[in-house]
Amino acid sequence: MELKSPNIIPASKTLTIWFDGKAVQALSGETIAAALARQNIVTIRETDQGDKRGLWCGMGACYECVVQVDGKGSQRSCMTLVQDGMQVQTQRAPQPPAQPLAPTPHNFAPETRECDLLVLGAGPAGLSAARIAARAGANVMVIDERPQSGGQFFKPLAPSHTLHGKVPQQWRDGDSLLKETQAAGVDILQQATVWAAFSAQEIGVIWRDQTLLIRPQQLIIATGAYERPVPFPGWTLPGVMTTGAGQTLAKAYRVIPGERVVVSGNGPLNLQFAAELVDSAGKVVEVLERAAKPGIKMLRQILTMAKVAPELLFKGRHYLSMLKKNRVAVRWGYEVVAAHGQDRLERITVMAVDQHGQRIPGSSREIACDVLCLGHGFIPSTDLARSLGCKQQLAATPFSTPTIKTDADGATSIAGVYVIGDGARLGGAQIAQTRGQLAGIRALQALGKTAEGIDIHQLKTRLAKAEDFQQALWQVYQAPPVSLQSLADETVICRCENITLGSLRSAISAGMDTPAALKRNLRTGMGLCQGRTCSGMVAQLVTEMTGRQKQTSGFYAPRFPVRPVPIAALTFEKQEWGGHKPAITPNLARPVESTPLPPQKTDVLVIGGGVMGNCLGYYLAEGGADVLVVERDDINLQASGANAGSLHVQLLSFDFGAKAEQGGGPAAQTLPLGPVSVRLWQELEAASGESLEIKITGGLMVAETEQEMRFLEQKMLLERRYGIEASLLDARELAQLSPNLSPQLIGAEFCPMEGKINPLRATYVVNQLARAQGARFQRGTDVIAIERLSHGGYRVQTSRGVIEAQRVINAAGAWAAKVGEMVGINVPVKGAPLQMIVTERAAPLVDHLIAHAGRHLSLKQTAHGSLLIGGGWSAQFNPAMRMNQPSRESIEGNLWVANKVLPALSGLHMVRSWAGMNINIDGAPIIGEVPGIPGFYNAVTSNGYTLSPVVARSLAQLILRGSSEINLSPYHISRFDNHRTAVNE
């Protein structure tokens, strides 16, 4: 409905947009969400299960309000401005991409811009920092994602409306700050998305559908915060939204999508919004506040607020008076416990809570309403700072994610990087503006410039007063603790993937008791919001159920892009190379358990809890061995849990010909293992009774040139000698088999035994099978030393204690060389961190495993509809984060090749990229007992996810029977002349 105000009127004539085929009147300058809200339309998305969804955060963070716009999918209705004739459709099940999301670049690299200072965010903090720096002569650029500057605090009136008469103080202050910032010469880019911070001097931005690379000397991050979710059954119904979303609709666009509004949660923003709404003729039924009503015990805090900022205290009193005047009840000590409705919100159930957060029996009642606005405080937006490796600290508020450690001026642990405003610590606009100025001064000092006429002492005095006010305010609004324990299993936690609390509880009880394991198994945090909504809740649930204290490293790792971005905008051709680029392989473990254990004994000790270690645990235990698998981190991380799940049978392009290791001979000798291992994977799936999402539809290695076709012909001749079934397809046959591939491709090699598997799930299923056979697994156990015992066997010193074993298997993957050194041998294995990219979901586009004859590419579509893109593009180690990350050049080059082969990718968003650890040997595995060191075995291989079952089963047969069904001699370590080190000589 349209809100009424005597001095605010529409600024322009109406235009028409079409929503699901129906005409909707809209105003130029407003968002799609605002236009729909004016017509009380709240259902704008459907999940795969048919559940209705609507606007939630209203600020572009949650992606609940995505729609299709003129054939372009996943457009945020809260951020997309209307245009006359625009065709908008409800986003339902994944659809085939109809239109490219951005023009394809015609150059080889993004446009580069340099500046002294780059400020990310045009709210109170960011504008204050930019203004003070620009006035001192710095070249300053500001990037902001929203249509207008001002952030969530100033929330200026949209261009769709005009204000006549006296301007409210908050808007007047925001307009003044913006104009002064522009007058100082600051270059502000609105509706620009920062998609990655590869370093403090390499910031990726998409603006007006084009990619920019900003290289600043100093970086200030002022990206604000988003509202903290506190879930309950029904909170995903259309009509339930955050207070911030409701305030944006009402304040900036003068609409609210209903006629009976309830405002609930914790904090003064709810009172402000409710008062503003009734002042504009909106109907507020009740205001519910979780905190107890302030009494005499809060007199000291109220006096403090009156002393340091009486005008703010008066505002709060004014809001209460306005609500009372309009007969709006404010219920202290109440919360919403459920929302009800069919296609949209119809009513809510509320209950009183005591000082411990327990619901009071007999206090339950229902309230009829069609809009529920929830405000429970905020979570700082930290993804960019975290991706740079800035040091973090845990937030005290439940369901929150870690915050960034800064000093008084906003400086972080990374030189030249500052985090200010609510993106650093929550404190409101006055604190944000003051900290913005202090950070601007600090950045100027680093640039060798000085801010003239600024009294820093006065700034810090003002800051101290504002902080005193905020501390007193939140003592008054101190709410009882929130918990997930009392919530029903059907409560949705991950809104994007529709993951319920019951599913999470079951998985944690089954041993998948870390946020990372839950993400891999249930897909929590893998949707378009990238975990912003559910991350804090998942971490809280793990703590509640396991009793382990949260660690900053235990949350979902930050990934590029920090917002989904159009693939088409990032496609830049890069030069090709041979094979994989080796890199350092430091210890990346973040163990969740470290308690010392008493001495242990086992028949077989397996070092490494990846897919190889789990397969070994299964086959050895199945054969009757007492086996213990130790892992210094958690199972299925690094290479195993971070790969793309390709089941390769044919040779990769860089395993044959001039690019191949050792002329390609070792890789060719490995060919017979592939088909056997794929069949073993199918047997493991059958034995488990669970789906591993194995799909054997064949692999296509495509060619663009006649030279590549000749290359494929020669490769096929070799593969056939080793029993690999393959055929050569011409362009017509390729188009018939996979019609969405580029018509520019002239042919392909087709290998019918190739396919794909879900590595995020498969390793855990094998782990369950192994445990059922009696195998033991121990995480957080780093092997430090291995000693041969005189009477046979080994004494292994670990970070958690001593283990004695008759046999030791080195299954440490990329770290196998380090384990080998402990017994005096050279295991010639190197690690190569490689990137993977995943898109949003789409209708079926490709059914095969796609590779390229002349370029680095691996491409497949998962059972969930997203496309996985890889192929050996190098990642890089970030020492500040102590993890591997994709590089910009690799992302751009990988996407260019993928889009060239599958043009439909230009109509999709890139959602996530990550780095896994590939294993480089000579093209063949290292399997078997080490000569002269009885009882010590290696089980290491490239192409590890495909080959782990066959390698593990063969080695288990060798250990338990004395021989293997497969001849392992080509894979013995003795093929390397230098496998013995000086320790053994």
mmCIF file of N, CA and C in Angstrom, residues 100-205:
data_model
loop_
_atom_site.group_PDB
_atom_site.id
_atom_site.type_symbol
_atom_site.label_atom_id
_atom_site.label_comp_id
_atom_site.label_asym_id
_atom_site.label_seq_id
_atom_site.Cartn_x
_atom_site.Cartn_y
_atom_site.Cartn_z
ATOM 1 N N PRO A 100 22.291 -13.115 -21.947
ATOM 2 C CA PRO A 100 23.542 -12.835 -21.236
ATOM 3 C C PRO A 100 23.306 -11.783 -20.155
ATOM 4 N N LEU A 101 23.949 -11.964 -19.011
ATOM 5 C CA LEU A 101 23.761 -11.027 -17.906
ATOM 6 C C LEU A 101 24.609 -9.780 -18.053
ATOM 7 N N ALA A 102 25.591 -9.823 -18.937
ATOM 8 C CA ALA A 102 26.468 -8.669 -19.150
ATOM 9 C C ALA A 102 27.121 -8.830 -20.522
ATOM 10 N N PRO A 103 27.580 -7.727 -21.107
ATOM 11 C CA PRO A 103 28.315 -7.845 -22.379
ATOM 12 C C PRO A 103 29.632 -8.586 -22.168
ATOM 13 N N THR A 104 30.055 -9.321 -23.171
ATOM 14 C CA THR A 104 31.329 -10.031 -23.095
ATOM 15 C C THR A 104 32.480 -9.045 -23.346
ATOM 16 N N PRO A 105 33.487 -9.000 -22.475
ATOM 17 C CA PRO A 105 34.618 -8.075 -22.697
ATOM 18 C C PRO A 105 35.357 -8.412 -23.999
ATOM 19 N N HIS A 106 35.894 -7.395 -24.623
ATOM 20 C CA HIS A 106 36.646 -7.586 -25.857
ATOM 21 C C HIS A 106 38.146 -7.361 -25.673
ATOM 22 N N ASN A 107 38.558 -7.075 -24.441
ATOM 23 C CA ASN A 107 39.978 -6.902 -24.173
ATOM 24 C C ASN A 107 40.492 -8.103 -23.384
ATOM 25 N N PHE A 108 41.759 -8.078 -23.019
ATOM 26 C CA PHE A 108 42.377 -9.220 -22.365
ATOM 27 C C PHE A 108 42.485 -9.063 -20.853
ATOM 28 N N ALA A 109 42.088 -7.911 -20.347
ATOM 29 C CA ALA A 109 42.168 -7.671 -18.902
ATOM 30 C C ALA A 109 41.172 -6.583 -18.540
ATOM 31 N N PRO A 110 40.732 -6.537 -17.296
ATOM 32 C CA PRO A 110 39.807 -5.477 -16.878
ATOM 33 C C PRO A 110 40.456 -4.099 -16.961
ATOM 34 N N GLU A 111 39.617 -3.090 -17.119
ATOM 35 C CA GLU A 111 40.100 -1.713 -17.036
ATOM 36 C C GLU A 111 40.645 -1.462 -15.642
ATOM 37 N N THR A 112 41.825 -0.874 -15.562
ATOM 38 C CA THR A 112 42.466 -0.626 -14.270
ATOM 39 C C THR A 112 42.384 0.853 -13.917
ATOM 40 N N ARG A 113 42.017 1.115 -12.680
ATOM 41 C CA ARG A 113 42.003 2.487 -12.176
ATOM 42 C C ARG A 113 42.832 2.529 -10.889
ATOM 43 N N GLU A 114 43.566 3.607 -10.732
ATOM 44 C CA GLU A 114 44.393 3.770 -9.544
ATOM 45 C C GLU A 114 43.897 4.960 -8.734
ATOM 46 N N CYS A 115 44.082 4.882 -7.432
ATOM 47 C CA CYS A 115 43.704 6.005 -6.572
ATOM 48 C C CYS A 115 44.537 5.948 -5.300
ATOM 49 N N ASP A 116 44.568 7.061 -4.592
ATOM 50 C CA ASP A 116 45.258 7.079 -3.305
ATOM 51 C C ASP A 116 44.481 6.275 -2.271
ATOM 52 N N LEU A 117 43.184 6.522 -2.245
ATOM 53 C CA LEU A 117 42.335 5.893 -1.231
ATOM 54 C C LEU A 117 41.070 5.364 -1.886
ATOM 55 N N LEU A 118 40.766 4.108 -1.624
ATOM 56 C CA LEU A 118 39.511 3.507 -2.057
ATOM 57 C C LEU A 118 38.667 3.240 -0.824
ATOM 58 N N VAL A 119 37.436 3.736 -0.848
ATOM 59 C CA VAL A 119 36.497 3.518 0.246
ATOM 60 C C VAL A 119 35.365 2.636 -0.274
ATOM 61 N N LEU A 120 35.109 1.549 0.422
ATOM 62 C CA LEU A 120 34.038 0.625 0.034
ATOM 63 C C LEU A 120 32.842 0.872 0.948
ATOM 64 N N GLY A 121 31.815 1.493 0.395
ATOM 65 C CA GLY A 121 30.618 1.798 1.162
ATOM 66 C C GLY A 121 30.403 3.281 1.295
ATOM 67 N N ALA A 122 29.192 3.756 0.907
ATOM 68 C CA ALA A 122 28.889 5.189 0.949
ATOM 69 C C ALA A 122 27.853 5.493 2.021
ATOM 70 N N GLY A 123 28.016 4.875 3.191
ATOM 71 C CA GLY A 123 27.200 5.212 4.346
ATOM 72 C C GLY A 123 27.869 6.291 5.165
ATOM 73 N N PRO A 124 27.408 6.527 6.383
ATOM 74 C CA PRO A 124 27.989 7.597 7.222
ATOM 75 C C PRO A 124 29.494 7.460 7.418
ATOM 76 N N ALA A 125 29.987 6.245 7.675
ATOM 77 C CA ALA A 125 31.417 6.060 7.916
ATOM 78 C C ALA A 125 32.221 6.278 6.647
ATOM 79 N N GLY A 126 31.802 5.651 5.553
ATOM 80 C CA GLY A 126 32.560 5.735 4.307
ATOM 81 C C GLY A 126 32.622 7.140 3.760
ATOM 82 N N LEU A 127 31.493 7.844 3.749
ATOM 83 C CA LEU A 127 31.492 9.217 3.240
ATOM 84 C C LEU A 127 32.323 10.135 4.118
ATOM 85 N N SER A 128 32.279 9.933 5.418
ATOM 86 C CA SER A 128 33.076 10.780 6.322
ATOM 87 C C SER A 128 34.567 10.590 6.080
ATOM 88 N N ALA A 129 34.984 9.354 5.876
ATOM 89 C CA ALA A 129 36.396 9.082 5.594
ATOM 90 C C ALA A 129 36.805 9.674 4.261
ATOM 91 N N ALA A 130 35.960 9.490 3.250
ATOM 92 C CA ALA A 130 36.279 9.989 1.915
ATOM 93 C C ALA A 130 36.368 11.515 1.896
ATOM 94 N N ARG A 131 35.443 12.181 2.572
ATOM 95 C CA ARG A 131 35.414 13.644 2.579
ATOM 96 C C ARG A 131 36.683 14.219 3.194
ATOM 97 N N ILE A 132 37.095 13.687 4.329
ATOM 98 C CA ILE A 132 38.246 14.266 5.009
ATOM 99 C C ILE A 132 39.535 14.009 4.230
ATOM 100 N N ALA A 133 39.619 12.849 3.559
ATOM 101 C CA ALA A 133 40.822 12.534 2.784
ATOM 102 C C ALA A 133 40.889 13.370 1.520
ATOM 103 N N ALA A 134 39.753 13.530 0.846
ATOM 104 C CA ALA A 134 39.747 14.307 -0.396
ATOM 105 C C ALA A 134 40.032 15.778 -0.130
ATOM 106 N N ARG A 135 39.539 16.302 0.977
ATOM 107 C CA ARG A 135 39.808 17.704 1.314
ATOM 108 C C ARG A 135 41.291 17.954 1.546
ATOM 109 N N ALA A 136 42.032 16.907 1.911
ATOM 110 C CA ALA A 136 43.470 17.041 2.136
ATOM 111 C C ALA A 136 44.274 16.773 0.863
ATOM 112 N N GLY A 137 43.586 16.620 -0.255
ATOM 113 C CA GLY A 137 44.280 16.477 -1.534
ATOM 114 C C GLY A 137 44.450 15.058 -2.035
ATOM 115 N N ALA A 138 43.872 14.074 -1.350
ATOM 116 C CA ALA A 138 43.994 12.679 -1.804
ATOM 117 C C ALA A 138 43.032 12.410 -2.951
ATOM 118 N N ASN A 139 43.455 11.549 -3.845
ATOM 119 C CA ASN A 139 42.599 11.069 -4.933
ATOM 120 C C ASN A 139 41.764 9.924 -4.379
ATOM 121 N N VAL A 140 40.463 10.166 -4.176
ATOM 122 C CA VAL A 140 39.606 9.238 -3.450
ATOM 123 C C VAL A 140 38.496 8.718 -4.354
ATOM 124 N N MET A 141 38.272 7.417 -4.267
ATOM 125 C CA MET A 141 37.164 6.784 -4.974
ATOM 126 C C MET A 141 36.306 6.036 -3.952
ATOM 127 N N VAL A 142 34.993 6.110 -4.126
ATOM 128 C CA VAL A 142 34.044 5.400 -3.268
ATOM 129 C C VAL A 142 33.219 4.458 -4.126
ATOM 130 N N ILE A 143 33.082 3.231 -3.665
ATOM 131 C CA ILE A 143 32.264 2.226 -4.347
ATOM 132 C C ILE A 143 31.073 1.904 -3.457
ATOM 133 N N ASP A 144 29.862 1.950 -4.027
ATOM 134 C CA ASP A 144 28.673 1.629 -3.250
ATOM 135 C C ASP A 144 27.713 0.824 -4.110
ATOM 136 N N GLU A 145 27.100 -0.187 -3.497
ATOM 137 C CA GLU A 145 26.256 -1.121 -4.241
ATOM 138 C C GLU A 145 24.838 -0.611 -4.455
ATOM 139 N N ARG A 146 24.395 0.313 -3.655
ATOM 140 C CA ARG A 146 22.997 0.734 -3.690
ATOM 141 C C ARG A 146 22.758 1.823 -4.739
ATOM 142 N N PRO A 147 21.489 2.029 -5.090
ATOM 143 C CA PRO A 147 21.199 3.086 -6.067
ATOM 144 C C PRO A 147 21.571 4.480 -5.591
ATOM 145 N N GLN A 148 21.546 4.703 -4.246
ATOM 146 C CA GLN A 148 21.862 6.021 -3.699
ATOM 147 C C GLN A 148 22.849 5.902 -2.546
ATOM 148 N N SER A 149 23.666 6.934 -2.376
ATOM 149 C CA SER A 149 24.543 7.002 -1.216
ATOM 150 C C SER A 149 23.714 7.275 0.038
ATOM 151 N N GLY A 150 24.325 6.974 1.194
ATOM 152 C CA GLY A 150 23.660 7.249 2.456
ATOM 153 C C GLY A 150 23.599 6.064 3.384
ATOM 154 N N GLY A 151 23.662 4.848 2.797
ATOM 155 C CA GLY A 151 23.663 3.653 3.625
ATOM 156 C C GLY A 151 22.332 3.397 4.297
ATOM 157 N N GLN A 152 22.350 2.481 5.248
ATOM 158 C CA GLN A 152 21.139 2.081 5.943
ATOM 159 C C GLN A 152 20.691 3.115 6.968
ATOM 160 N N PHE A 153 21.583 4.002 7.385
ATOM 161 C CA PHE A 153 21.192 4.990 8.387
ATOM 162 C C PHE A 153 20.457 6.171 7.753
ATOM 163 N N PHE A 154 21.071 6.825 6.788
ATOM 164 C CA PHE A 154 20.434 8.008 6.220
ATOM 165 C C PHE A 154 19.231 7.637 5.353
ATOM 166 N N LYS A 155 19.289 6.516 4.642
ATOM 167 C CA LYS A 155 18.171 6.044 3.818
ATOM 168 C C LYS A 155 17.458 7.219 3.135
ATOM 169 N N PRO A 156 18.095 7.871 2.186
ATOM 170 C CA PRO A 156 17.480 9.060 1.574
ATOM 171 C C PRO A 156 16.211 8.718 0.793
ATOM 172 N N LEU A 157 15.368 9.676 0.633
ATOM 173 C CA LEU A 157 14.163 9.522 -0.171
ATOM 174 C C LEU A 157 14.569 9.215 -1.610
ATOM 175 N N ALA A 158 13.921 8.219 -2.194
ATOM 176 C CA ALA A 158 14.268 7.801 -3.556
ATOM 177 C C ALA A 158 13.856 8.864 -4.562
ATOM 178 N N PRO A 159 14.476 8.868 -5.757
ATOM 179 C CA PRO A 159 14.096 9.835 -6.802
ATOM 180 C C PRO A 159 12.653 9.683 -7.266
ATOM 181 N N SER A 160 11.996 8.606 -6.864
ATOM 182 C CA SER A 160 10.596 8.406 -7.246
ATOM 183 C C SER A 160 9.661 9.394 -6.548
ATOM 184 N N HIS A 161 10.150 10.075 -5.494
ATOM 185 C CA HIS A 161 9.317 10.988 -4.723
ATOM 186 C C HIS A 161 10.016 12.333 -4.521
ATOM 187 N N THR A 162 9.208 13.328 -4.245
ATOM 188 C CA THR A 162 9.710 14.678 -3.976
ATOM 189 C C THR A 162 9.186 15.138 -2.624
ATOM 190 N N LEU A 163 10.054 15.793 -1.853
ATOM 191 C CA LEU A 163 9.674 16.312 -0.552
ATOM 192 C C LEU A 163 9.526 17.826 -0.634
ATOM 193 N N HIS A 164 8.434 18.330 -0.110
ATOM 194 C CA HIS A 164 8.192 19.771 -0.061
ATOM 195 C C HIS A 164 8.148 20.206 1.406
ATOM 196 N N GLY A 165 8.696 21.368 1.674
ATOM 197 C CA GLY A 165 8.669 21.857 3.038
ATOM 198 C C GLY A 165 9.914 21.443 3.809
ATOM 199 N N LYS A 166 9.768 21.350 5.118
ATOM 200 C CA LYS A 166 10.898 21.090 5.992
ATOM 201 C C LYS A 166 11.427 19.667 5.803
ATOM 202 N N VAL A 167 12.744 19.568 5.653
ATOM 203 C CA VAL A 167 13.390 18.265 5.472
ATOM 204 C C VAL A 167 13.735 17.695 6.842
ATOM 205 N N PRO A 168 13.379 16.434 7.125
ATOM 206 C CA PRO A 168 13.749 15.817 8.411
ATOM 207 C C PRO A 168 15.263 15.866 8.632
ATOM 208 N N GLN A 169 15.654 16.012 9.904
ATOM 209 C CA GLN A 169 17.048 16.202 10.262
ATOM 210 C C GLN A 169 17.942 15.093 9.720
ATOM 211 N N GLN A 170 17.486 13.850 9.798
ATOM 212 C CA GLN A 170 18.318 12.728 9.364
ATOM 213 C C GLN A 170 18.620 12.813 7.876
ATOM 214 N N TRP A 171 17.602 13.146 7.073
ATOM 215 C CA TRP A 171 17.830 13.302 5.633
ATOM 216 C C TRP A 171 18.702 14.532 5.357
ATOM 217 N N ARG A 172 18.486 15.592 6.118
ATOM 218 C CA ARG A 172 19.269 16.817 5.913
ATOM 219 C C ARG A 172 20.746 16.551 6.200
ATOM 220 N N ASP A 173 21.032 15.812 7.272
ATOM 221 C CA ASP A 173 22.428 15.495 7.599
ATOM 222 C C ASP A 173 23.062 14.629 6.515
ATOM 223 N N GLY A 174 22.320 13.659 6.033
ATOM 224 C CA GLY A 174 22.859 12.779 5.001
ATOM 225 C C GLY A 174 23.120 13.507 3.705
ATOM 226 N N ASP A 175 22.203 14.380 3.309
ATOM 227 C CA ASP A 175 22.377 15.146 2.073
ATOM 228 C C ASP A 175 23.564 16.090 2.180
ATOM 229 N N SER A 176 23.734 16.702 3.341
ATOM 230 C CA SER A 176 24.859 17.614 3.546
ATOM 231 C C SER A 176 26.186 16.865 3.442
ATOM 232 N N LEU A 177 26.268 15.697 4.086
ATOM 233 C CA LEU A 177 27.506 14.908 4.032
ATOM 234 C C LEU A 177 27.820 14.487 2.606
ATOM 235 N N LEU A 178 26.826 14.062 1.866
ATOM 236 C CA LEU A 178 27.046 13.630 0.491
ATOM 237 C C LEU A 178 27.516 14.791 -0.380
ATOM 238 N N LYS A 179 26.860 15.925 -0.274
ATOM 239 C CA LYS A 179 27.243 17.065 -1.105
ATOM 240 C C LYS A 179 28.652 17.545 -0.782
ATOM 241 N N GLU A 180 29.014 17.564 0.496
ATOM 242 C CA GLU A 180 30.372 17.972 0.877
ATOM 243 C C GLU A 180 31.404 16.973 0.348
ATOM 244 N N THR A 181 31.053 15.701 0.363
ATOM 245 C CA THR A 181 31.973 14.685 -0.149
ATOM 246 C C THR A 181 32.174 14.849 -1.647
ATOM 247 N N GLN A 182 31.086 15.088 -2.369
ATOM 248 C CA GLN A 182 31.197 15.300 -3.818
ATOM 249 C C GLN A 182 31.950 16.583 -4.125
ATOM 250 N N ALA A 183 31.703 17.620 -3.343
ATOM 251 C CA ALA A 183 32.386 18.906 -3.569
ATOM 252 C C ALA A 183 33.884 18.787 -3.341
ATOM 253 N N ALA A 184 34.293 17.844 -2.486
ATOM 254 C CA ALA A 184 35.723 17.643 -2.227
ATOM 255 C C ALA A 184 36.416 16.917 -3.379
ATOM 256 N N GLY A 185 35.630 16.461 -4.366
ATOM 257 C CA GLY A 185 36.222 15.818 -5.534
ATOM 258 C C GLY A 185 36.232 14.307 -5.500
ATOM 259 N N VAL A 186 35.470 13.716 -4.585
ATOM 260 C CA VAL A 186 35.423 12.258 -4.487
ATOM 261 C C VAL A 186 34.634 11.674 -5.654
ATOM 262 N N ASP A 187 35.173 10.641 -6.262
ATOM 263 C CA ASP A 187 34.504 9.933 -7.357
ATOM 264 C C ASP A 187 33.683 8.796 -6.757
ATOM 265 N N ILE A 188 32.357 8.890 -6.823
ATOM 266 C CA ILE A 188 31.472 7.891 -6.217
ATOM 267 C C ILE A 188 30.820 7.062 -7.321
ATOM 268 N N LEU A 189 31.010 5.765 -7.263
ATOM 269 C CA LEU A 189 30.369 4.853 -8.209
ATOM 270 C C LEU A 189 29.217 4.152 -7.496
ATOM 271 N N GLN A 190 27.982 4.486 -7.878
ATOM 272 C CA GLN A 190 26.804 3.834 -7.298
ATOM 273 C C GLN A 190 26.442 2.592 -8.113
ATOM 274 N N GLN A 191 25.700 1.703 -7.502
ATOM 275 C CA GLN A 191 25.283 0.438 -8.116
ATOM 276 C C GLN A 191 26.496 -0.318 -8.679
ATOM 277 N N ALA A 192 27.570 -0.287 -7.910
ATOM 278 C CA ALA A 192 28.800 -0.997 -8.269
ATOM 279 C C ALA A 192 29.025 -2.097 -7.238
ATOM 280 N N THR A 193 29.334 -3.281 -7.712
ATOM 281 C CA THR A 193 29.511 -4.434 -6.839
ATOM 282 C C THR A 193 30.990 -4.769 -6.697
ATOM 283 N N VAL A 194 31.486 -4.757 -5.472
ATOM 284 C CA VAL A 194 32.836 -5.251 -5.202
ATOM 285 C C VAL A 194 32.727 -6.772 -5.100
ATOM 286 N N TRP A 195 33.353 -7.468 -6.021
ATOM 287 C CA TRP A 195 33.173 -8.925 -6.035
ATOM 288 C C TRP A 195 34.343 -9.678 -5.408
ATOM 289 N N ALA A 196 35.482 -8.994 -5.239
ATOM 290 C CA ALA A 196 36.625 -9.682 -4.627
ATOM 291 C C ALA A 196 37.674 -8.671 -4.196
ATOM 292 N N ALA A 197 38.374 -9.026 -3.113
ATOM 293 C CA ALA A 197 39.554 -8.285 -2.672
ATOM 294 C C ALA A 197 40.705 -9.279 -2.658
ATOM 295 N N PHE A 198 41.444 -9.343 -3.754
ATOM 296 C CA PHE A 198 42.534 -10.307 -3.872
ATOM 297 C C PHE A 198 43.737 -9.878 -3.033
ATOM 298 N N SER A 199 43.881 -8.591 -2.870
ATOM 299 C CA SER A 199 44.851 -8.012 -1.945
ATOM 300 C C SER A 199 44.372 -6.603 -1.666
ATOM 301 N N ALA A 200 45.059 -5.919 -0.771
ATOM 302 C CA ALA A 200 44.659 -4.546 -0.462
ATOM 303 C C ALA A 200 44.861 -3.615 -1.649
ATOM 304 N N GLN A 201 45.641 -4.043 -2.620
ATOM 305 C CA GLN A 201 45.893 -3.220 -3.813
ATOM 306 C C GLN A 201 45.291 -3.831 -5.077
ATOM 307 N N GLU A 202 44.357 -4.767 -4.918
ATOM 308 C CA GLU A 202 43.751 -5.418 -6.089
ATOM 309 C C GLU A 202 42.296 -5.744 -5.770
ATOM 310 N N ILE A 203 41.417 -4.802 -6.108
ATOM 311 C CA ILE A 203 40.008 -4.906 -5.773
ATOM 312 C C ILE A 203 39.203 -5.059 -7.065
ATOM 313 N N GLY A 204 38.447 -6.150 -7.155
ATOM 314 C CA GLY A 204 37.622 -6.390 -8.335
ATOM 315 C C GLY A 204 36.238 -5.788 -8.166
ATOM 316 N N VAL A 205 35.800 -5.026 -9.175
ATOM 317 C CA VAL A 205 34.517 -4.315 -9.127
ATOM 318 C C VAL A 205 33.776 -4.541 -10.442
#
